[in-house]
């Protein structure tokens, strides 16, 4: 497993949306190409939820791995700046309760990692989520731990 210091977060333009019924990320082959072009120095990718799939399934968490096991995690559009976009009330503690509800809903399925971007007062929200959801098996991680654990949970433990 590579050192956890080269995570690529794709923002603008993301990638073209597929037919929403396909439930797959059309960028997956591009991520493998990029990793290969960098000599394997990329530990993982996260992607802004801008595909048609994100619009059709706002709580959908895309977790995929390239052929060599590099993790690709697309956060749900419902947790992409949830306060600013009106998904959650932006005031503490209401944003915490809303984020918690979304996380619990997503982790009932196959989601291993749920990313939340642009959460107001994120340190307090992360602390509260960790404290209140620990008994449900939810663990709040930093990016370095995310990269390491995403590799370990994927189809291949080493690149």
MMTF fields as JSON, N, C-alpha, C and O atoms, coordinates in Angstrom:
{
  "mmtfVersion": "1.0.0",
  "mmtfProducer": "UNKNOWN",
  "numBonds": 635,
  "numAtoms": 636,
  "numGroups": 159,
  "numChains": 1,
  "numModels": 1,
  "chainsPerModel": [1],
  "groupsPerChain": [159],
  "chainIdList": ["A"],
  "bondAtomList": [4, 2, 8, 6, 12, 10, 16, 14, 20, 18, 24, 22, 28, 26, 32, 30, 36, 34, 40, 38, 44, 42, 48, 46, 52, 50, 56, 54, 60, 58, 64, 62, 68, 66, 72, 70, 76, 74, 80, 78, 84, 82, 88, 86, 92, 90, 96, 94, 100, 98, 104, 102, 108, 106, 112, 110, 116, 114, 120, 118, 124, 122, 128, 126, 132, 130, 136, 134, 140, 138, 144, 142, 148, 146, 152, 150, 156, 154, 160, 158, 164, 162, 168, 166, 172, 170, 176, 174, 180, 178, 184, 182, 188, 186, 192, 190, 196, 194, 200, 198, 204, 202, 208, 206, 212, 210, 216, 214, 220, 218, 224, 222, 228, 226, 232, 230, 236, 234, 240, 238, 244, 242, 248, 246, 252, 250, 256, 254, 260, 258, 264, 262, 268, 266, 272, 270, 276, 274, 280, 278, 284, 282, 288, 286, 292, 290, 296, 294, 300, 298, 304, 302, 308, 306, 312, 310, 316, 314, 320, 318, 324, 322, 328, 326, 332, 330, 336, 334, 340, 338, 344, 342, 348, 346, 352, 350, 356, 354, 360, 358, 364, 362, 368, 366, 372, 370, 376, 374, 380, 378, 384, 382, 388, 386, 392, 390, 396, 394, 400, 398, 404, 402, 408, 406, 412, 410, 416, 414, 420, 418, 424, 422, 428, 426, 432, 430, 436, 434, 440, 438, 444, 442, 448, 446, 452, 450, 456, 454, 460, 458, 464, 462, 468, 466, 472, 470, 476, 474, 480, 478, 484, 482, 488, 486, 492, 490, 496, 494, 500, 498, 504, 502, 508, 506, 512, 510, 516, 514, 520, 518, 524, 522, 528, 526, 532, 530, 536, 534, 540, 538, 544, 542, 548, 546, 552, 550, 556, 554, 560, 558, 564, 562, 568, 566, 572, 570, 576, 574, 580, 578, 584, 582, 588, 586, 592, 590, 596, 594, 600, 598, 604, 602, 608, 606, 612, 610, 616, 614, 620, 618, 624, 622, 628, 626, 632, 630],
  "bondOrderList": [1, 1, 1, 1, 1, 1, 1, 1, 1, 1, 1, 1, 1, 1, 1, 1, 1, 1, 1, 1, 1, 1, 1, 1, 1, 1, 1, 1, 1, 1, 1, 1, 1, 1, 1, 1, 1, 1, 1, 1, 1, 1, 1, 1, 1, 1, 1, 1, 1, 1, 1, 1, 1, 1, 1, 1, 1, 1, 1, 1, 1, 1, 1, 1, 1, 1, 1, 1, 1, 1, 1, 1, 1, 1, 1, 1, 1, 1, 1, 1, 1, 1, 1, 1, 1, 1, 1, 1, 1, 1, 1, 1, 1, 1, 1, 1, 1, 1, 1, 1, 1, 1, 1, 1, 1, 1, 1, 1, 1, 1, 1, 1, 1, 1, 1, 1, 1, 1, 1, 1, 1, 1, 1, 1, 1, 1, 1, 1, 1, 1, 1, 1, 1, 1, 1, 1, 1, 1, 1, 1, 1, 1, 1, 1, 1, 1, 1, 1, 1, 1, 1, 1, 1, 1, 1, 1, 1, 1],
  "groupList": [{"groupName": "UNK", "atomNameList": ["N", "CA", "C", "O"], "elementList": ["N", "C", "C", "O"], "formalChargeList": [0, 0, 0, 0], "bondAtomList": [1, 0, 2, 1, 3, 2], "bondOrderList": [1, 1, 2], "singleLetterCode": "X", "chemCompType": "L-PEPTIDE LINKING"}],
  "groupTypeList": [0, 0, 0, 0, 0, 0, 0, 0, 0, 0, 0, 0, 0, 0, 0, 0, 0, 0, 0, 0, 0, 0, 0, 0, 0, 0, 0, 0, 0, 0, 0, 0, 0, 0, 0, 0, 0, 0, 0, 0, 0, 0, 0, 0, 0, 0, 0, 0, 0, 0, 0, 0, 0, 0, 0, 0, 0, 0, 0, 0, 0, 0, 0, 0, 0, 0, 0, 0, 0, 0, 0, 0, 0, 0, 0, 0, 0, 0, 0, 0, 0, 0, 0, 0, 0, 0, 0, 0, 0, 0, 0, 0, 0, 0, 0, 0, 0, 0, 0, 0, 0, 0, 0, 0, 0, 0, 0, 0, 0, 0, 0, 0, 0, 0, 0, 0, 0, 0, 0, 0, 0, 0, 0, 0, 0, 0, 0, 0, 0, 0, 0, 0, 0, 0, 0, 0, 0, 0, 0, 0, 0, 0, 0, 0, 0, 0, 0, 0, 0, 0, 0, 0, 0, 0, 0, 0, 0, 0, 0],
  "groupIdList": [1, 2, 3, 4, 5, 6, 7, 8, 9, 10, 11, 12, 13, 14, 15, 16, 17, 18, 19, 20, 21, 22, 23, 24, 25, 26, 27, 28, 29, 30, 31, 32, 33, 34, 35, 36, 37, 38, 39, 40, 41, 42, 43, 44, 45, 46, 47, 48, 49, 50, 51, 52, 53, 54, 55, 56, 57, 58, 59, 60, 61, 62, 63, 64, 65, 66, 67, 68, 69, 70, 71, 72, 73, 74, 75, 76, 77, 78, 79, 80, 81, 82, 83, 84, 85, 86, 87, 88, 89, 90, 91, 92, 93, 94, 95, 96, 97, 98, 99, 100, 101, 102, 103, 104, 105, 106, 107, 108, 109, 110, 111, 112, 113, 114, 115, 116, 117, 118, 119, 120, 121, 122, 123, 124, 125, 126, 127, 128, 129, 130, 131, 132, 133, 134, 135, 136, 137, 138, 139, 140, 141, 142, 143, 144, 145, 146, 147, 148, 149, 150, 151, 152, 153, 154, 155, 156, 157, 158, 159],
  "secStructList": [7, 7, 7, 1, 7, 7, 3, 3, 3, 3, 7, 6, 6, 7, 7, 7, 7, 7, 7, 4, 4, 4, 7, 1, 7, 6, 6, 2, 2, 2, 2, 2, 2, 2, 2, 2, 2, 6, 6, 6, 7, 7, 7, 3, 3, 3, 3, 7, 1, 7, 1, 2, 2, 2, 2, 2, 7, 6, 6, 7, 7, 3, 3, 3, 3, 7, 6, 6, 7, 7, 3, 3, 3, 3, 7, 7, 4, 4, 4, 5, 1, 6, 6, 6, 6, 6, 1, 1, 7, 1, 1, 6, 6, 2, 2, 2, 2, 2, 2, 2, 2, 2, 2, 2, 2, 2, 2, 6, 6, 6, 7, 1, 7, 7, 7, 7, 5, 1, 7, 6, 6, 2, 2, 2, 2, 2, 2, 2, 2, 2, 2, 2, 2, 4, 4, 4, 6, 7, 7, 7, 7, 7, 2, 2, 2, 2, 2, 2, 2, 2, 2, 2, 2, 1, 1, 7, 1, 7, 7],
  "xCoordList": [0.848, 0.0, 0.89, 1.854, 0.588, 1.423, 1.253, 0.292, 2.192, 2.072, 0.864, 0.557, 0.186, -1.063, -0.832, -1.259, -0.158, 0.048, -0.216, 0.086, -0.761, -1.031, -2.455, -2.674, -3.402, -4.812, -5.213, -4.877, -5.922, -6.353, -7.849, -8.637, -8.234, -9.638, -10.058, -9.59, -10.929, -11.359, -12.584, -13.595, -12.489, -13.612, -14.279, -15.247, -13.786, -14.493, -14.669, -13.759, -15.855, -16.263, -16.447, -17.147, -15.857, -15.953, -15.855, -14.791, -16.916, -16.899, -18.32, -19.274, -18.464, -19.817, -20.669, -20.181, -21.918, -22.812, -23.282, -23.608, -23.322, -23.835, -25.36, -25.97, -25.942, -27.353, -27.488, -26.805, -28.35, -28.452, -28.795, -28.495, -29.399, -29.758, -28.543, -28.634, -27.409, -26.211, -25.571, -24.933, -25.727, -25.111, -23.615, -23.125, -22.909, -21.454, -20.834, -21.475, -19.609, -18.9, -18.132, -17.247, -18.46, -17.774, -16.316, -15.586, -15.875, -14.49, -13.515, -12.303, -14.006, -13.121, -11.936, -10.812, -12.112, -10.945, -9.962, -8.758, -10.462, -9.573, -8.682, -7.518, -9.239, -8.44, -7.292, -6.181, -7.537, -6.465, -5.387, -4.197, -5.796, -4.832, -3.97, -2.753, -4.6, -3.876, -2.884, -1.735, -3.323, -2.429, -1.242, -0.104, -1.507, -0.424, 0.551, 1.764, 0.02, 0.86, 1.744, 2.79, 1.34, 2.144, 3.074, 3.698, 3.17, 4.038, 3.512, 4.293, 2.209, 1.618, 1.728, 1.571, 1.999, 2.2, 0.905, 0.955, -0.241, -1.524, -2.14, -2.262, -2.534, -3.11, -4.607, -5.164, -5.274, -6.717, -7.299, -6.618, -8.57, -9.28, -10.609, -11.266, -11.0, -12.356, -12.891, -12.134, -14.21, -14.805, -16.026, -16.849, -16.133, -17.301, -18.533, -18.46, -19.657, -20.852, -21.591, -22.579, -21.103, -21.716, -22.268, -22.698, -22.265, -22.778, -24.3, -24.91, -24.904, -26.346, -26.723, -27.809, -25.837, -26.07, -26.278, -27.155, -25.474, -25.596, -26.935, -27.54, -27.385, -28.671, -29.824, -30.791, -29.719, -30.794, -30.838, -31.908, -29.67, -29.576, -28.776, -27.578, -29.395, -28.633, -27.946, -27.023, -28.358, -27.709, -26.811, -26.345, -26.569, -25.744, -24.271, -23.788, -23.571, -22.141, -21.432, -21.59, -20.654, -19.929, -18.575, -17.755, -18.354, -17.057, -16.599, -17.174, -15.548, -15.032, -13.518, -12.914, -12.938, -11.487, -11.059, -11.747, -9.92, -9.389, -8.901, -8.926, -8.464, -8.025, -6.869, -6.732, -6.032, -4.903, -5.235, -4.362, -6.495, -6.906, -6.912, -7.143, -6.667, -6.688, -8.13, -8.992, -8.417, -9.785, -10.27, -9.512, -11.555, -12.247, -13.509, -14.362, -13.63, -14.784, -15.472, -14.874, -16.741, -17.538, -18.531, -19.349, -18.45, -19.362, -20.763, -20.923, -21.776, -23.149, -23.434, -22.902, -24.268, -24.582, -25.317, -25.275, -25.993, -26.697, -25.721, -26.116, -24.468, -23.482, -22.407, -21.301, -22.73, -21.848, -22.326, -23.325, -21.631, -22.036, -23.519, -24.321, -23.878, -25.293, -26.006, -27.2, -25.31, -25.94, -26.189, -27.261, -25.211, -25.321, -26.338, -26.963, -26.513, -27.424, -28.83, -29.704, -29.058, -30.383, -30.756, -31.908, -29.815, -30.086, -30.204, -31.057, -29.345, -29.357, -29.447, -28.995, -30.025, -29.994, -28.536, -27.893, -28.018, -26.587, -26.158, -24.967, -27.088, -26.702, -26.423, -27.105, -25.409, -25.075, -26.111, -26.373, -26.714, -26.442, -27.326, -27.255, -28.153, -29.05, -28.292, -28.709, -27.174, -26.409, -25.834, -25.752, -25.438, -24.898, -25.953, -25.669, -27.149, -28.225, -28.535, -28.767, -28.541, -28.824, -27.712, -27.992, -26.457, -25.326, -25.352, -25.119, -25.634, -25.724, -26.795, -26.566, -27.962, -29.053, -28.643, -28.936, -27.971, -27.517, -26.468, -26.512, -25.54, -24.502, -25.12, -24.777, -26.017, -26.656, -27.433, -27.406, -28.12, -28.874, -27.937, -28.238, -26.82, -25.89, -25.133, -24.864, -24.789, -23.999, -24.842, -24.295, -26.156, -26.994, -26.811, -27.059, -26.378, -26.139, -24.698, -24.127, -24.118, -22.764, -21.688, -20.506, -22.064, -21.083, -20.068, -20.436, -18.808, -17.741, -17.22, -16.818, -17.233, -16.714, -17.723, -18.186, -18.067, -19.0, -18.276, -17.912, -18.07, -17.392, -18.408, -19.466, -18.094, -18.924, -18.031, -16.999, -18.417, -17.644, -18.404, -19.631, -17.678, -18.278, -19.247, -20.199, -19.024, -19.901, -19.453, -18.294, -20.375, -20.063, -19.593, -20.129, -18.591, -18.094, -17.716, -18.067, -16.999, -16.746, -16.043, -16.281, -15.194, -14.501, -15.502, -15.466, -16.393, -17.412, -18.379, -18.781, -18.758, -19.662, -18.994, -19.618, -17.742, -17.027, -16.906, -17.093, -16.597, -16.485, -17.823, -17.881, -18.893, -20.22, -20.647, -21.2, -20.396, -20.747, -19.986, -20.571, -18.694, -17.901, -18.428, -18.553, -18.734, -19.218, -20.587, -20.809, -21.49, -22.859, -23.072, -24.019, -22.235, -22.453, -21.425, -21.446, -20.549, -19.54, -20.187, -19.696, -21.271, -21.933, -22.55, -22.826, -22.768, -23.298, -22.17, -22.419, -20.924, -19.785, -19.23, -18.404, -19.667, -19.181, -17.892, -17.813, -16.886, -15.595, -15.265, -15.322, -14.926, -14.54, -13.039, -12.248, -12.653, -11.261, -10.708, -11.453, -9.395, -8.707, -8.367, -8.507, -7.927, -7.64, -6.541, -6.617, -5.526, -4.452, -4.974, -4.619, -5.809, -6.387, -7.349, -7.421, -8.09, -9.015, -8.261, -8.69, -7.149, -6.387, -5.92, -6.061, -5.374, -4.871, -5.997, -5.861, -7.096, -8.2, -8.926, -9.386, -9.036, -9.677, -8.874, -9.449, -7.543, -6.709, -6.938, -7.114, -6.936, -7.076, -8.437, -8.54, -9.477, -10.808, -11.14, -12.188, -10.264, -10.523, -10.225, -9.871, -10.367, -10.169, -8.717, -8.455, -7.786, -6.365, -5.742, -5.95, -5.008, -4.398, -3.167, -2.78, -2.549, -1.371, -1.522, -2.174, -0.916, -1.024, -0.227, -0.209],
  "yCoordList": [-1.18, 0.0, 1.238, 1.299, 2.218, 3.415, 4.313, 4.177, 5.227, 6.217, 7.097, 7.366, 7.542, 8.291, 9.787, 10.544, 10.219, 11.651, 12.16, 13.317, 11.347, 11.756, 11.418, 10.606, 12.038, 11.84, 12.941, 14.104, 12.607, 13.581, 13.802, 12.858, 15.055, 15.43, 16.168, 17.278, 15.564, 16.123, 16.994, 16.528, 18.271, 19.18, 19.561, 18.92, 20.581, 21.171, 20.187, 19.442, 20.215, 19.431, 17.954, 17.275, 17.438, 16.016, 15.19, 15.147, 14.542, 13.787, 13.716, 13.997, 13.345, 13.311, 12.256, 11.18, 12.568, 11.633, 10.527, 10.782, 9.308, 8.198, 8.154, 8.993, 7.215, 6.938, 6.586, 5.683, 7.276, 7.092, 5.657, 5.235, 4.92, 3.542, 2.61, 1.49, 3.062, 2.215, 2.082, 1.069, 3.084, 3.108, 2.799, 1.952, 3.487, 3.335, 4.689, 5.547, 4.866, 6.114, 6.052, 5.211, 6.934, 6.886, 7.322, 7.158, 7.874, 8.333, 7.237, 7.44, 6.095, 5.061, 4.731, 4.693, 4.49, 4.201, 5.365, 5.147, 6.601, 7.763, 7.835, 8.227, 7.453, 7.456, 6.457, 6.752, 5.3, 4.31, 4.871, 4.709, 5.532, 6.137, 7.171, 7.206, 8.011, 9.052, 8.432, 8.867, 7.429, 6.766, 6.144, 6.258, 5.488, 4.882, 5.946, 5.738, 7.095, 8.17, 8.787, 9.354, 8.685, 9.245, 8.199, 8.446, 7.046, 6.002, 5.381, 4.885, 5.402, 4.781, 5.605, 5.071, 6.905, 7.735, 8.29, 9.003, 7.99, 8.471, 7.381, 6.235, 7.745, 6.753, 6.61, 5.587, 7.611, 7.516, 8.778, 9.79, 8.688, 9.792, 10.026, 9.077, 11.277, 11.606, 12.531, 13.221, 12.528, 13.236, 14.026, 13.542, 15.242, 16.087, 15.413, 14.881, 15.422, 14.746, 15.58, 16.244, 15.54, 16.356, 15.534, 16.104, 14.247, 13.435, 13.325, 13.658, 12.86, 12.621, 11.641, 11.725, 10.726, 9.732, 10.406, 10.009, 11.42, 12.151, 12.862, 12.913, 13.406, 14.106, 13.127, 13.427, 11.968, 10.978, 10.297, 9.915, 10.147, 9.449, 10.309, 10.075, 11.308, 12.245, 11.615, 12.217, 10.449, 9.79, 8.644, 7.862, 8.542, 7.47, 7.758, 8.861, 6.772, 6.886, 5.935, 4.718, 6.487, 5.655, 5.31, 6.188, 4.025, 3.549, 2.469, 1.382, 2.8, 1.878, 1.819, 2.598, 0.9, 0.769, 0.545, -0.13, 1.116, 0.866, -0.583, -1.29, -1.017, -2.406, -2.765, -3.92, -1.772, -2.062, -1.854, -2.004, -1.508, -1.364, 0.048, 0.243, 1.045, 2.432, 2.842, 2.699, 3.35, 3.714, 4.986, 5.932, 4.975, 6.135, 6.321, 5.434, 7.462, 7.693, 8.98, 10.056, 8.843, 10.021, 10.238, 9.368, 11.402, 11.686, 11.902, 12.266, 11.682, 11.892, 13.38, 14.216, 13.699, 15.113, 15.712, 16.926, 14.874, 15.405, 15.919, 16.717, 15.485, 15.969, 16.831, 16.962, 17.414, 18.354, 19.75, 20.22, 20.423, 21.724, 21.693, 22.463, 20.813, 20.601, 21.815, 21.993, 22.654, 23.839, 24.906, 25.511, 25.138, 26.168, 25.8, 26.684, 24.513, 24.061, 23.769, 23.364, 23.97, 23.786, 22.357, 22.091, 21.43, 20.045, 19.942, 19.22, 20.667, 20.701, 22.155, 23.054, 22.383, 23.694, 23.969, 23.142, 25.105, 25.386, 25.741, 25.94, 25.829, 26.215, 24.988, 23.968, 25.116, 24.066, 24.137, 25.258, 23.101, 21.677, 21.031, 19.82, 21.822, 21.23, 20.587, 19.545, 21.202, 20.603, 19.255, 18.323, 19.146, 17.88, 16.789, 15.686, 17.074, 16.072, 15.649, 14.468, 16.583, 16.282, 15.418, 14.423, 15.799, 15.014, 13.602, 12.624, 13.501, 12.182, 11.319, 10.139, 11.9, 11.138, 10.626, 9.483, 11.465, 11.038, 9.933, 8.959, 10.076, 9.053, 7.716, 6.68, 7.731, 6.481, 5.835, 4.614, 6.636, 6.113, 5.455, 4.38, 6.09, 5.582, 4.351, 3.448, 4.303, 3.174, 1.922, 0.857, 2.033, 0.826, -0.029, -1.235, 0.592, -0.127, -0.593, -1.013, -0.518, -1.017, 0.043, -0.246, 1.257, 2.335, 2.026, 1.706, 2.126, 1.949, 3.297, 3.463, 4.264, 5.599, 6.618, 6.525, 7.585, 8.643, 9.967, 10.33, 10.685, 11.969, 13.088, 13.039, 14.092, 15.29, 16.486, 16.66, 17.304, 18.483, 19.743, 19.784, 20.76, 22.062, 22.124, 22.904, 21.319, 21.343, 22.488, 22.55, 23.386, 24.517, 23.998, 23.019, 24.657, 24.312, 22.827, 22.124, 22.38, 20.946, 20.267, 19.082, 20.962, 20.313, 19.936, 18.82, 20.862, 20.554, 19.486, 18.611, 19.554, 18.55, 17.18, 16.201, 17.093, 15.81, 15.242, 14.042, 16.091, 15.62, 15.094, 14.04, 15.83, 15.403, 14.109, 13.217, 14.001, 12.778, 11.598, 10.539, 11.765, 10.672, 10.245, 9.054, 11.218, 10.907, 10.219, 9.231, 10.746, 10.238, 8.993, 8.246, 8.748, 7.601, 6.477, 5.495, 6.619, 5.575, 4.223, 3.198, 4.208, 2.938, 2.29, 1.091, 3.081, 2.545, 2.103, 1.682, 2.203, 1.783, 2.855, 2.559, 4.09, 5.191, 5.73, 5.978, 5.908, 6.444, 7.632, 7.515, 8.754, 9.937, 9.842, 9.612, 10.022, 9.864, 11.136, 11.978, 11.265, 12.287, 11.715, 10.512, 12.554, 12.118, 11.05, 10.145, 11.14, 10.155, 8.77, 7.781, 8.697, 7.414, 6.902, 5.698, 7.81, 7.419, 6.711, 5.657, 7.281, 6.67, 5.27, 4.333, 5.125, 3.819, 2.792, 1.665, 3.17, 2.233, 1.903, 0.775, 2.864, 2.589, 1.562, 0.693, 1.659, 0.645, -0.72, -1.719, -0.76, -2.039, -2.691, -3.917, -1.897, -2.475, -2.81, -3.391, -2.452, -2.692, -4.106, -4.945, -4.382, -5.724, -6.216, -7.417, -5.274, -5.632, -4.848, -3.64, -5.497, -4.818, -4.005, -3.105, -4.299, -3.557, -3.24, -3.98, -2.134, -1.781, -2.729, -2.576],
  "zCoordList": [0.0, 0.0, 0.0, 0.763, -0.836, -0.905, 0.312, 1.068, 0.49, 1.554, 1.263, 0.102, 2.297, 2.125, 2.022, 2.893, 0.962, 0.825, -0.584, -0.879, -1.447, -2.818, -3.235, -4.134, -2.584, -2.913, -3.886, -3.662, -4.959, -5.958, -5.812, -5.881, -5.611, -5.471, -6.738, -6.995, -7.523, -8.799, -8.563, -8.037, -8.956, -8.737, -10.037, -10.447, -10.687, -11.821, -12.973, -13.335, -13.52, -14.685, -14.398, -15.15, -13.356, -13.015, -14.279, -14.897, -14.681, -15.919, -16.452, -15.725, -17.711, -18.266, -17.568, -17.221, -17.37, -16.697, -17.619, -18.778, -17.12, -17.907, -17.811, -17.147, -18.447, -18.24, -16.764, -16.283, -16.046, -14.597, -14.213, -13.096, -15.086, -14.746, -14.728, -14.226, -15.269, -15.287, -13.922, -13.637, -13.074, -11.746, -11.785, -11.038, -12.653, -12.675, -13.002, -13.608, -12.603, -12.789, -14.112, -14.269, -15.07, -16.358, -16.294, -17.271, -15.166, -15.041, -14.613, -14.689, -14.171, -13.618, -14.527, -14.027, -15.827, -16.668, -16.747, -16.882, -16.665, -16.712, -15.478, -15.563, -14.33, -13.106, -13.208, -12.767, -13.772, -13.942, -14.864, -14.596, -15.95, -16.869, -16.152, -16.335, -15.337, -14.62, -13.637, -13.554, -12.902, -11.947, -12.672, -12.218, -13.798, -14.579, -15.075, -15.048, -15.532, -16.058, -14.982, -15.296, -13.713, -12.621, -12.017, -10.985, -12.647, -12.132, -10.844, -10.032, -10.652, -9.474, -8.207, -7.109, -8.337, -7.151, -6.564, -5.562, -7.147, -6.63, -5.773, -6.206, -4.538, -3.618, -3.753, -3.354, -4.307, -4.439, -5.035, -5.199, -5.352, -5.982, -5.281, -4.852, -5.166, -4.771, -5.857, -6.54, -6.0, -7.117, -6.679, -5.902, -7.185, -6.944, -7.537, -8.645, -6.834, -7.34, -8.382, -8.068, -9.631, -10.673, -11.834, -12.836, -11.721, -12.817, -12.752, -11.735, -13.831, -13.849, -12.752, -12.18, -12.464, -11.423, -10.07, -9.302, -9.782, -8.52, -8.412, -7.341, -9.522, -9.514, -9.322, -8.622, -9.94, -9.85, -8.483, -8.009, -7.851, -6.562, -5.587, -5.427, -4.92, -4.086, -2.868, -2.321, -2.436, -1.302, -1.743, -0.914, -3.036, -3.567, -3.295, -3.553, -2.778, -2.511, -3.46, -3.362, -4.374, -5.335, -4.752, -4.484, -4.559, -4.095, -5.047, -5.121, -5.772, -6.774, -6.628, -5.891, -7.331, -7.342, -8.78, -9.546, -9.141, -10.47, -10.529, -9.521, -11.694, -11.852, -10.923, -10.52, -10.578, -9.69, -8.215, -7.36, -7.905, -6.513, -5.974, -4.78, -6.815, -6.366, -6.067, -6.934, -4.855, -4.506, -5.2, -5.415, -5.54, -6.107, -5.271, -5.229, -4.609, -3.756, -4.185, -4.189, -4.546, -4.885, -3.755, -3.456, -3.135, -2.04, -2.587, -3.752, -1.763, -2.208, -2.391, -1.661, -3.36, -3.578, -2.384, -2.181, -1.587, -0.405, 0.66, 1.509, 0.635, 1.603, 0.934, 1.458, -0.217, -0.903, -0.532, -1.076, 0.387, 0.909, 1.312, 0.783, 2.236, 2.559, 3.154, 2.915, 3.92, 4.486, 3.438, 3.405, 2.587, 1.56, 0.493, -0.094, 0.234, -0.818, -0.286, -1.052, 1.017, 1.579, 1.915, 2.256, 1.828, 2.204, 3.719, 4.235, 4.426, 5.886, 6.334, 5.626, 7.496, 8.103, 8.466, 9.111, 8.063, 8.218, 9.627, 9.865, 10.574, 11.932, 12.79, 12.692, 13.628, 14.591, 15.712, 16.149, 16.216, 15.986, 14.917, 14.71, 14.238, 13.239, 12.081, 11.575, 11.65, 10.564, 11.01, 10.21, 12.28, 12.788, 12.722, 12.255, 13.176, 13.148, 11.719, 11.461, 10.806, 9.4, 8.793, 8.125, 9.026, 8.513, 9.106, 8.396, 10.39, 11.035, 10.381, 10.115, 10.121, 9.501, 8.123, 7.77, 7.351, 6.028, 6.141, 5.39, 7.061, 7.227, 7.632, 7.064, 8.599, 9.029, 7.897, 7.743, 7.111, 5.975, 4.959, 4.44, 4.683, 3.671, 4.145, 3.353, 5.419, 5.904, 6.127, 6.413, 6.001, 6.077, 4.829, 4.853, 3.748, 2.499, 2.44, 3.446, 1.262, 1.054, 1.258, 1.071, 1.635, 1.767, 2.865, 3.995, 2.521, 3.502, 3.964, 5.115, 3.039, 3.323, 2.819, 1.682, 3.651, 3.269, 3.459, 4.578, 2.363, 2.43, 2.547, 1.92, 3.344, 3.456, 3.17, 3.817, 2.214, 1.819, 2.178, 2.093, 2.577, 2.782, 3.939, 3.906, 4.963, 6.136, 7.041, 7.454, 7.342, 8.225, 9.577, 10.097, 10.139, 11.463, 11.536, 12.483, 10.517, 10.339, 11.506, 11.741, 12.242, 13.359, 14.445, 14.963, 14.79, 15.792, 15.304, 16.071, 14.02, 13.463, 13.486, 13.894, 13.056, 13.051, 14.464, 14.668, 15.432, 16.819, 17.328, 17.962, 17.05, 17.506, 16.814, 17.457, 15.516, 14.782, 15.369, 15.597, 15.616, 16.177, 17.537, 17.82, 18.368, 19.717, 19.685, 20.384, 18.878, 18.904, 18.046, 18.293, 17.056, 16.176, 16.349, 15.607, 17.305, 17.529, 17.797, 17.324, 18.541, 18.856, 17.618, 17.619, 16.556, 15.298, 14.366, 13.236, 14.848, 14.04, 13.121, 12.258, 13.29, 12.46, 13.057, 14.26, 12.214, 12.638, 11.745, 10.521, 12.326, 11.569, 11.298, 12.213, 10.022, 9.599, 8.99, 8.488, 9.04, 8.268, 6.903, 6.682, 5.999, 4.633, 4.57, 3.739, 5.43, 5.395, 5.763, 5.122, 6.789, 7.18, 6.122, 5.878, 5.49, 4.429, 3.306, 2.839, 2.875, 1.792, 2.177, 1.392, 3.357, 3.799, 3.922, 3.446, 4.551, 4.751, 3.453, 3.274, 2.549, 1.259, 0.468, -0.188, 0.528, -0.134, 0.513, -0.184, 1.826, 2.532, 2.313, 2.339, 2.098, 1.932, 0.484, 0.203, -0.421, -1.834, -2.256, -1.428, -3.55, -4.066, -4.004, -4.061, -3.887, -3.787, -2.643, -2.534, -1.822, -0.666, -1.041, -0.297, -2.169, -2.609, -4.094, -4.829, -4.532, -5.965, -6.838, -8.06]
}
